[in-house]
Short mmCIF file of C-alpha atoms and ligand atoms in Angstrom, two decimals:
data_model
loop_
_atom_site.label_atom_id
_atom_site.label_comp_id
_atom_site.label_asym_id
_atom_site.label_seq_id
_atom_site.Cartn_x
_atom_site.Cartn_y
_atom_site.Cartn_z
CA UNK A 18 0.00 0.00 0.00
CA UNK A 19 1.38 3.39 -0.95
CA UNK A 20 2.04 5.57 2.09
CA UNK A 21 0.39 8.47 0.24
CA UNK A 22 -2.95 6.73 0.69
CA UNK A 23 -2.52 5.75 4.32
CA UNK A 24 -4.89 7.73 6.55
CA UNK A 25 -3.39 10.30 8.91
CA UNK A 26 -4.93 10.93 12.31
CA UNK A 27 -4.40 14.44 13.69
CA UNK A 28 -6.11 14.88 17.05
CA UNK A 29 -9.77 13.89 16.46
CA UNK A 30 -9.61 14.26 12.68
CA UNK A 31 -8.66 11.54 10.22
CA UNK A 32 -7.44 12.50 6.75
CA UNK A 33 -8.20 9.67 4.33
CA UNK A 34 -4.89 10.23 2.54
CA UNK A 35 -1.78 12.47 2.66
CA UNK A 36 -2.76 14.72 -0.24
CA UNK A 37 -3.69 18.30 0.67
CA UNK A 38 -5.01 21.06 -1.58
CA UNK A 39 -2.79 24.07 -0.92
CA UNK A 40 -4.42 27.45 -0.29
CA UNK A 41 -4.93 29.30 -3.56
CA UNK A 42 -6.31 32.83 -3.80
CA UNK A 43 -9.12 32.97 -6.31
CA UNK A 44 -9.69 36.75 -6.18
CA UNK A 45 -13.33 36.07 -6.94
CA UNK A 46 -15.19 37.54 -3.96
CA UNK A 47 -17.20 40.67 -3.49
CA UNK A 48 -16.98 42.10 0.04
CA UNK A 49 -15.29 38.89 1.19
CA UNK A 50 -18.22 36.62 0.38
CA UNK A 51 -17.77 33.12 -1.05
CA UNK A 52 -19.92 32.22 -4.02
CA UNK A 53 -20.55 29.48 -6.63
CA UNK A 54 -16.97 29.78 -7.90
CA UNK A 55 -15.56 28.80 -4.49
CA UNK A 56 -18.05 25.97 -4.15
CA UNK A 57 -17.15 24.51 -7.54
CA UNK A 58 -13.40 25.16 -7.20
CA UNK A 59 -13.04 23.59 -3.76
CA UNK A 60 -15.84 21.08 -4.35
CA UNK A 61 -14.17 19.71 -7.50
CA UNK A 62 -11.02 18.91 -5.56
CA UNK A 63 -13.14 17.10 -2.95
CA UNK A 64 -14.72 15.05 -5.76
CA UNK A 65 -11.15 14.46 -6.97
CA UNK A 66 -10.27 12.68 -3.74
CA UNK A 67 -8.07 15.10 -1.75
CA UNK A 68 -7.75 14.21 1.92
CA UNK A 69 -7.76 17.83 3.07
CA UNK A 70 -8.73 20.98 1.24
CA UNK A 71 -7.50 24.29 2.64
CA UNK A 72 -9.26 27.44 1.46
CA UNK A 73 -7.38 30.32 -0.03
CA UNK A 74 -5.98 33.05 2.25
CA UNK A 75 -9.16 34.18 3.98
CA UNK A 76 -8.91 37.68 5.34
CA UNK A 77 -9.49 38.30 9.04
CA UNK A 78 -10.23 41.98 8.37
CA UNK A 79 -11.03 44.09 5.31
CA UNK A 80 -7.66 45.88 5.55
CA UNK A 81 -5.95 42.48 5.70
CA UNK A 82 -7.03 41.59 2.15
CA UNK A 83 -4.40 41.37 -0.59
CA UNK A 84 -7.02 42.65 -3.05
CA UNK A 85 -10.60 43.90 -2.88
CA UNK A 86 -11.57 40.52 -4.40
CA UNK A 87 -10.21 38.33 -1.57
CA UNK A 88 -12.27 35.84 0.39
CA UNK A 89 -12.97 36.99 3.94
CA UNK A 90 -14.29 35.90 7.30
CA UNK A 91 -14.37 39.18 9.20
CA UNK A 92 -18.13 39.24 9.71
CA UNK A 93 -20.79 36.74 10.72
CA UNK A 94 -22.55 37.12 7.36
CA UNK A 95 -19.61 35.31 5.73
CA UNK A 96 -20.33 32.11 7.65
CA UNK A 97 -23.32 30.84 5.70
CA UNK A 98 -21.64 30.65 2.27
CA UNK A 99 -18.58 28.98 3.75
CA UNK A 100 -20.78 26.46 5.56
CA UNK A 101 -22.30 25.37 2.25
CA UNK A 102 -18.81 24.69 0.84
CA UNK A 103 -17.69 22.84 3.98
CA UNK A 104 -20.82 20.68 3.89
CA UNK A 105 -20.14 19.66 0.30
CA UNK A 106 -16.48 18.89 0.98
CA UNK A 107 -17.52 16.72 3.92
CA UNK A 108 -20.10 14.88 1.80
CA UNK A 109 -17.19 13.70 -0.39
CA UNK A 110 -15.26 12.24 2.56
CA UNK A 111 -12.76 15.07 2.55
CA UNK A 112 -11.82 17.45 5.37
CA UNK A 113 -12.24 21.22 5.04
CA UNK A 114 -9.56 23.55 6.39
CA UNK A 115 -9.34 27.31 6.31
CA UNK A 116 -6.29 29.53 5.97
CA UNK A 117 -6.66 32.68 8.08
CA UNK A 118 -4.65 35.57 6.73
CA UNK A 119 -3.68 39.21 7.02
CA UNK A 120 -1.70 40.66 4.12
CA UNK A 121 0.04 43.46 6.09
CA UNK A 122 2.14 45.67 3.81
CA UNK A 123 1.23 43.50 0.80
CA UNK A 124 -2.47 44.45 1.08
CA UNK A 125 -4.32 46.94 -1.13
CA UNK A 126 -3.30 45.52 -4.51
CA UNK A 127 -5.29 44.74 -7.61
CA UNK A 128 -5.87 41.09 -8.54
CA UNK A 129 -3.26 39.54 -10.85
CA UNK A 130 -5.46 39.73 -13.94
CA UNK A 131 -6.25 43.37 -13.17
CA UNK A 132 -2.55 44.27 -13.07
CA UNK A 133 -1.45 43.12 -9.62
CA UNK A 134 -0.24 46.61 -8.68
CA UNK A 135 -0.62 48.51 -5.41
CA UNK A 136 -3.95 50.33 -5.40
CA UNK A 137 -3.83 54.00 -4.49
CA UNK A 138 -6.56 55.39 -2.27
CA UNK A 139 -8.38 57.02 -5.21
CA UNK A 140 -8.39 53.64 -7.00
CA UNK A 141 -10.22 51.91 -4.17
CA UNK A 142 -7.12 51.03 -2.17
CA UNK A 143 -6.64 51.50 1.55
CA UNK A 144 -3.93 52.30 4.07
CA UNK A 145 -1.96 49.17 4.87
CA UNK A 146 -0.51 48.23 8.26
CA UNK A 147 2.80 46.55 9.06
CA UNK A 148 5.44 46.19 11.78
CA UNK A 149 7.54 48.95 10.15
CA UNK A 150 6.93 51.48 7.37
CA UNK A 151 9.15 49.71 4.81
CA UNK A 152 7.42 49.19 1.46
CA UNK A 153 7.66 45.73 -0.14
CA UNK A 154 8.53 47.31 -3.49
CA UNK A 155 10.24 50.63 -4.08
CA UNK A 156 7.74 53.38 -4.80
CA UNK A 157 4.88 51.69 -2.96
CA UNK A 158 2.96 53.61 -0.31
CA UNK A 159 4.55 52.76 3.07
CA UNK A 160 2.33 51.01 5.58
CA UNK A 161 1.21 52.57 8.84
CA UNK A 162 3.21 51.14 11.75
CA UNK A 163 0.98 49.06 14.01
CA UNK A 164 0.89 50.38 17.57
CA UNK A 165 -0.02 48.25 20.58
CA UNK A 166 -3.76 48.72 20.09
CA UNK A 167 -3.40 47.95 16.37
CA UNK A 168 -1.60 44.71 17.25
CA UNK A 169 -4.33 43.85 19.75
CA UNK A 170 -6.93 44.33 17.01
CA UNK A 171 -5.05 42.02 14.63
CA UNK A 172 -4.83 39.34 17.33
CA UNK A 173 -8.53 39.71 18.15
CA UNK A 174 -9.42 39.55 14.44
CA UNK A 175 -7.62 36.20 14.13
CA UNK A 176 -9.47 34.90 17.20
CA UNK A 177 -12.90 36.07 16.02
CA UNK A 178 -12.29 34.67 12.55
CA UNK A 179 -11.30 31.28 13.97
CA UNK A 180 -14.56 31.26 15.93
CA UNK A 181 -16.52 31.95 12.74
CA UNK A 182 -14.54 29.24 10.93
CA UNK A 183 -15.60 26.78 13.59
CA UNK A 184 -19.22 27.86 13.18
CA UNK A 185 -18.89 27.28 9.43
CA UNK A 186 -17.79 23.70 10.19
CA UNK A 187 -14.11 23.81 9.31
CA UNK A 188 -12.11 21.06 11.02
CA UNK A 189 -8.61 22.44 10.42
CA UNK A 190 -7.39 25.99 10.96
CA UNK A 191 -4.19 27.18 9.31
CA UNK A 192 -2.58 30.49 10.25
CA UNK A 193 -0.82 32.15 7.33
CA UNK A 194 2.55 33.32 8.65
CA UNK A 195 4.37 33.02 5.31
CA UNK A 196 4.99 34.76 1.97
CA UNK A 197 5.74 38.22 3.33
CA UNK A 198 2.29 38.81 4.75
CA UNK A 199 1.71 40.46 8.11
CA UNK A 200 2.86 37.74 10.53
CA UNK A 201 5.91 36.89 8.41
CA UNK A 202 6.69 40.63 8.28
CA UNK A 203 6.97 40.57 12.07
CA UNK A 204 9.13 37.42 12.06
CA UNK A 205 11.69 38.71 9.60
CA UNK A 206 14.29 41.36 10.50
CA UNK A 207 14.13 42.48 6.86
CA UNK A 208 10.62 43.88 7.38
CA UNK A 209 10.58 44.35 11.16
CA UNK A 210 12.78 47.14 12.44
CA UNK A 211 10.77 47.91 15.55
CA UNK A 212 12.44 48.93 18.77
CA UNK A 213 9.60 47.91 21.12
CA UNK A 214 8.91 44.40 22.42
CA UNK A 215 7.63 43.26 18.99
CA UNK A 216 10.96 43.78 17.22
CA UNK A 217 14.67 43.13 17.55
CA UNK A 218 15.31 39.85 19.33
CA UNK A 219 13.91 36.50 18.16
CA UNK A 220 11.59 36.44 21.22
CA UNK A 221 10.21 39.85 20.28
CA UNK A 222 9.77 39.13 16.57
CA UNK A 223 7.77 35.94 17.23
CA UNK A 224 5.61 37.60 19.92
CA UNK A 225 2.62 38.48 17.71
CA UNK A 226 2.56 34.97 16.20
CA UNK A 227 2.40 33.44 19.67
CA UNK A 228 -0.33 35.91 20.67
CA UNK A 229 -2.35 34.93 17.60
CA UNK A 230 -1.93 31.23 18.48
CA UNK A 231 -2.99 31.85 22.09
CA UNK A 232 -6.01 33.87 20.94
CA UNK A 233 -7.12 31.17 18.49
CA UNK A 234 -6.68 28.56 21.20
CA UNK A 235 -9.29 30.46 23.25
CA UNK A 236 -11.95 29.54 20.68
CA UNK A 237 -10.57 26.63 18.64
CA UNK A 238 -11.28 23.22 20.20
CA UNK A 239 -8.28 21.38 21.62
CA UNK A 240 -9.20 18.25 19.64
CA UNK A 241 -9.18 19.92 16.22
CA UNK A 242 -6.01 20.30 14.14
CA UNK A 243 -4.09 23.56 14.14
CA UNK A 244 -1.62 24.21 11.29
CA UNK A 245 0.75 27.06 10.63
CA UNK A 246 2.19 27.98 7.23
CA UNK A 247 5.60 29.58 7.50
CA UNK A 248 8.23 30.73 5.08
CA UNK A 249 10.99 28.56 6.49
CA UNK A 250 13.61 30.89 5.02
CA UNK A 251 13.78 34.36 3.47
CA UNK A 252 16.57 33.06 1.21
CA UNK A 253 18.33 36.37 1.94
CA UNK A 254 21.22 37.34 4.22
CA UNK A 255 19.95 39.01 7.36
CA UNK A 256 16.50 37.47 6.94
CA UNK A 257 14.44 34.81 8.73
CA UNK A 258 16.23 31.46 8.75
CA UNK A 259 15.55 27.74 8.90
CA UNK A 260 17.19 27.65 12.34
CA UNK A 261 14.70 30.26 13.58
CA UNK A 262 11.86 28.27 12.00
CA UNK A 263 12.95 25.24 14.02
CA UNK A 264 13.17 27.30 17.20
CA UNK A 265 9.71 28.78 16.57
CA UNK A 266 8.28 25.33 15.87
CA UNK A 267 9.50 24.04 19.25
CA UNK A 268 7.52 26.82 20.94
CA UNK A 269 4.45 26.30 18.75
CA UNK A 270 4.46 22.60 19.71
CA UNK A 271 3.97 23.56 23.34
CA UNK A 272 0.92 25.58 22.31
CA UNK A 273 -0.85 22.74 20.51
CA UNK A 274 0.14 23.51 16.92
CA UNK A 275 0.08 20.17 15.09
CA UNK A 276 1.61 20.71 11.68
CA UNK A 277 3.98 23.14 10.01
CA UNK A 278 3.22 23.81 6.36
CA UNK A 279 6.72 24.53 5.08
CA UNK A 280 6.81 27.13 2.35
CA UNK A 281 9.47 29.81 1.86
CA UNK A 282 10.24 33.29 0.56
CA UNK A 283 7.87 36.08 -0.37
CA UNK A 284 9.14 38.82 1.93
CA UNK A 285 11.73 40.31 -0.39
CA UNK A 286 11.06 40.84 -4.10
CA UNK A 287 14.51 39.83 -5.33
CA UNK A 288 15.45 36.92 -3.07
CA UNK A 289 17.57 34.34 -4.88
CA UNK A 290 15.54 31.16 -4.72
CA UNK A 291 16.58 27.98 -6.46
CA UNK A 292 13.25 26.75 -7.73
CA UNK A 293 12.73 23.21 -9.02
CA UNK A 294 10.80 20.04 -8.27
CA UNK A 295 10.40 19.61 -4.50
CA UNK A 296 12.62 22.64 -3.82
CA UNK A 297 11.13 23.25 -0.37
CA UNK A 298 10.94 19.62 0.79
CA UNK A 299 14.23 19.94 2.70
CA UNK A 300 12.60 22.54 4.97
CA UNK A 301 9.78 20.14 5.88
CA UNK A 302 12.35 17.39 6.40
CA UNK A 303 14.61 19.46 8.66
CA UNK A 304 11.78 20.85 10.78
CA UNK A 305 10.27 17.39 11.21
CA UNK A 306 13.62 15.80 12.04
CA UNK A 307 14.64 18.46 14.56
CA UNK A 308 11.31 18.82 16.38
CA UNK A 309 9.25 15.70 15.66
CA UNK A 310 6.26 17.82 14.63
CA UNK A 311 4.13 16.84 11.64
CA UNK A 312 5.14 18.71 8.50
CA UNK A 313 3.71 19.39 5.08
CA UNK A 314 5.93 19.70 2.03
CA UNK A 315 4.86 22.13 -0.68
CA UNK A 316 6.30 23.45 -3.92
CA UNK A 317 6.48 21.86 -7.36
CA UNK A 318 5.15 18.50 -6.31
CA UNK A 319 3.47 17.30 -9.46
CA UNK A 320 3.65 13.53 -9.84
CA UNK A 321 2.30 10.59 -7.81
CA UNK A 322 5.74 9.00 -7.58
CA UNK A 323 7.33 12.21 -6.28
CA UNK A 324 4.54 12.69 -3.73
CA UNK A 325 4.84 9.06 -2.61
CA UNK A 326 8.62 9.33 -2.20
CA UNK A 327 8.27 12.40 0.03
CA UNK A 328 5.88 10.79 2.49
CA UNK A 329 7.24 7.22 2.27
CA UNK A 330 10.78 8.39 3.05
CA UNK A 331 9.46 10.33 6.05
CA UNK A 332 10.56 13.74 4.77
CA UNK A 333 7.05 15.05 5.42
CA UNK A 334 3.72 13.70 6.62
CA UNK A 335 1.60 15.25 3.89
CA UNK A 336 2.16 16.75 0.46
CA UNK A 337 0.51 20.10 -0.11
CA UNK A 338 -0.19 20.70 -3.78
CA UNK A 339 -1.32 23.87 -5.54
CA UNK A 340 -0.82 24.23 -9.30
CA UNK A 341 -0.99 20.51 -10.14
CA UNK A 342 -4.47 20.58 -8.60
CA UNK A 343 -5.43 23.37 -11.01
CA UNK A 344 -4.29 21.23 -13.93
CA UNK A 345 -5.90 18.11 -12.55
CA UNK A 346 -8.63 18.37 -9.88
CA UNK A 347 -8.70 14.55 -9.83
CA UNK A 348 -4.98 14.25 -9.05
CA UNK A 349 -5.57 11.92 -6.04
CA UNK A 350 -7.77 9.54 -8.06
CA UNK A 351 -5.19 9.45 -10.83
CA UNK A 352 -2.33 9.06 -8.33
CA UNK A 353 -4.05 6.11 -6.67
CA UNK A 354 -4.34 4.41 -10.04
CA UNK A 355 -0.68 4.96 -10.92
CA UNK A 356 0.46 3.75 -7.51
CA UNK A 357 -1.78 0.68 -7.71
CA UNK A 358 -4.09 1.66 -4.85
CA UNK A 359 -7.81 1.02 -5.00
CA UNK A 360 -9.66 4.09 -3.71
CA UNK A 361 -13.34 4.86 -3.81
CA UNK A 362 -14.54 7.08 -6.61
CA UNK A 363 -17.71 9.12 -6.27
CA UNK A 364 -20.60 6.76 -7.12
CA UNK A 365 -21.65 9.08 -9.92
CA UNK A 366 -18.25 8.55 -11.62
CA UNK A 367 -17.77 4.84 -11.02
CA UNK A 368 -18.38 3.87 -14.63
CA UNK A 369 -15.24 5.80 -15.55
CA UNK A 370 -13.01 4.40 -12.79
CA UNK A 371 -9.50 3.69 -14.02
C1 FMN B 17 -3.23 30.66 -7.99
C2 FMN B 17 -2.43 30.58 -6.72
C3 FMN B 17 -2.89 31.19 -5.57
C4 FMN B 17 -2.18 31.07 -4.36
N1 FMN B 17 -2.70 31.59 -3.20
C5 FMN B 17 -2.14 31.29 -2.01
C6 FMN B 17 -2.80 31.57 -0.79
O1 FMN B 17 -3.94 32.07 -0.77
N2 FMN B 17 -2.16 31.26 0.36
C7 FMN B 17 -0.93 30.67 0.38
O2 FMN B 17 -0.40 30.41 1.45
N3 FMN B 17 -0.30 30.35 -0.78
C8 FMN B 17 -0.89 30.62 -1.95
N4 FMN B 17 -0.30 30.22 -3.11
C9 FMN B 17 0.93 29.41 -3.04
C10 FMN B 17 0.58 27.92 -3.09
O3 FMN B 17 -0.26 27.56 -2.01
C11 FMN B 17 1.83 27.05 -3.10
O4 FMN B 17 2.52 27.26 -1.91
C12 FMN B 17 2.74 27.37 -4.29
O5 FMN B 17 1.98 27.54 -5.48
C13 FMN B 17 3.75 26.24 -4.52
O6 FMN B 17 3.06 25.03 -4.73
P1 FMN B 17 2.85 24.40 -6.23
O7 FMN B 17 4.20 24.29 -6.86
O8 FMN B 17 2.20 23.06 -5.97
O9 FMN B 17 1.96 25.30 -7.00
C14 FMN B 17 -0.97 30.37 -4.33
C15 FMN B 17 -0.49 29.80 -5.52
C16 FMN B 17 -1.20 29.87 -6.69
C17 FMN B 17 -0.68 29.20 -7.93
#
């Protein structure tokens, strides 16, 4: 039996296999609401046999959106649409997870197919917030520095959003602390030049992340999985490092975080990243080896054999797949066939089973 199709128990939740749909922004919302696109997009991957499906970056506040078109969960009215999606995912034997996000200094942009540029206030943009007023790209409007009450609001927004996620029926919560968004901006000395107790030392730079975890723990049940996506390295001298990721993970373990979703980069526009098949797997492997926590490997994982090798060799516990799932929503069903595993297909599709 291929390891990729062995179930994985995390707290009270069992994933039927080790294949996870990675969060992917769809930029298809109005005022943060989910709609038919999200149902079909996420629902198709549930039909396709994924063990866990994590929503796109879902904004915890309007100012935390990357674009005006982002999915959100900052108000109770958002719950109903999300619940419909979660219910469908569950009906297919898959688990629904949500990625909670705040874009920090990378907020207030247009969607990629509308140019992907920073939106000025007169174009419908908004003032962004960040640990320090350092723009991501030269020429961009600098963010407003978060003061203590601003930080408290961010932390409360994550908590309230997690509560709504629970009401919508999600079984996994993932905090987005990667890709140069707000929490990563605090972690990295490249974007955090504060002189208060949220900047400077490692203990200070991780403080807001720990506060977010503690706040979510106030509302998120102890028996439901808690993931965190990090950029395990900034790939830049003077930036956040793998060693710091390991140190942070050790602390997160004591706070009930179950799995580290190991991505990288995104905080500096011109970081030198060697990109290729499985190029971030070594982060998942190192963090797992050093701490014993569950890890997810992500980044150019495209074939069943590659995915199987990653989990069978113990480099990671799950593979987290983005673009291959856009090419092939039925990737898990196809992977099972190539690896010689008999998995259930939706009854409606059984006449086509490979
Ligand atoms: C269309 C698209 C949207 C994405 N949106 C998100 C997102 O909302 N949150 C996130 O953490 N990563 C996001 N990513 C990054 C992916 O989750 C993933 O980490 C990256 O694409 C590498 O995996 P892949 O090689 O399997 O595509 C996005 C990627 C794509 C292609």
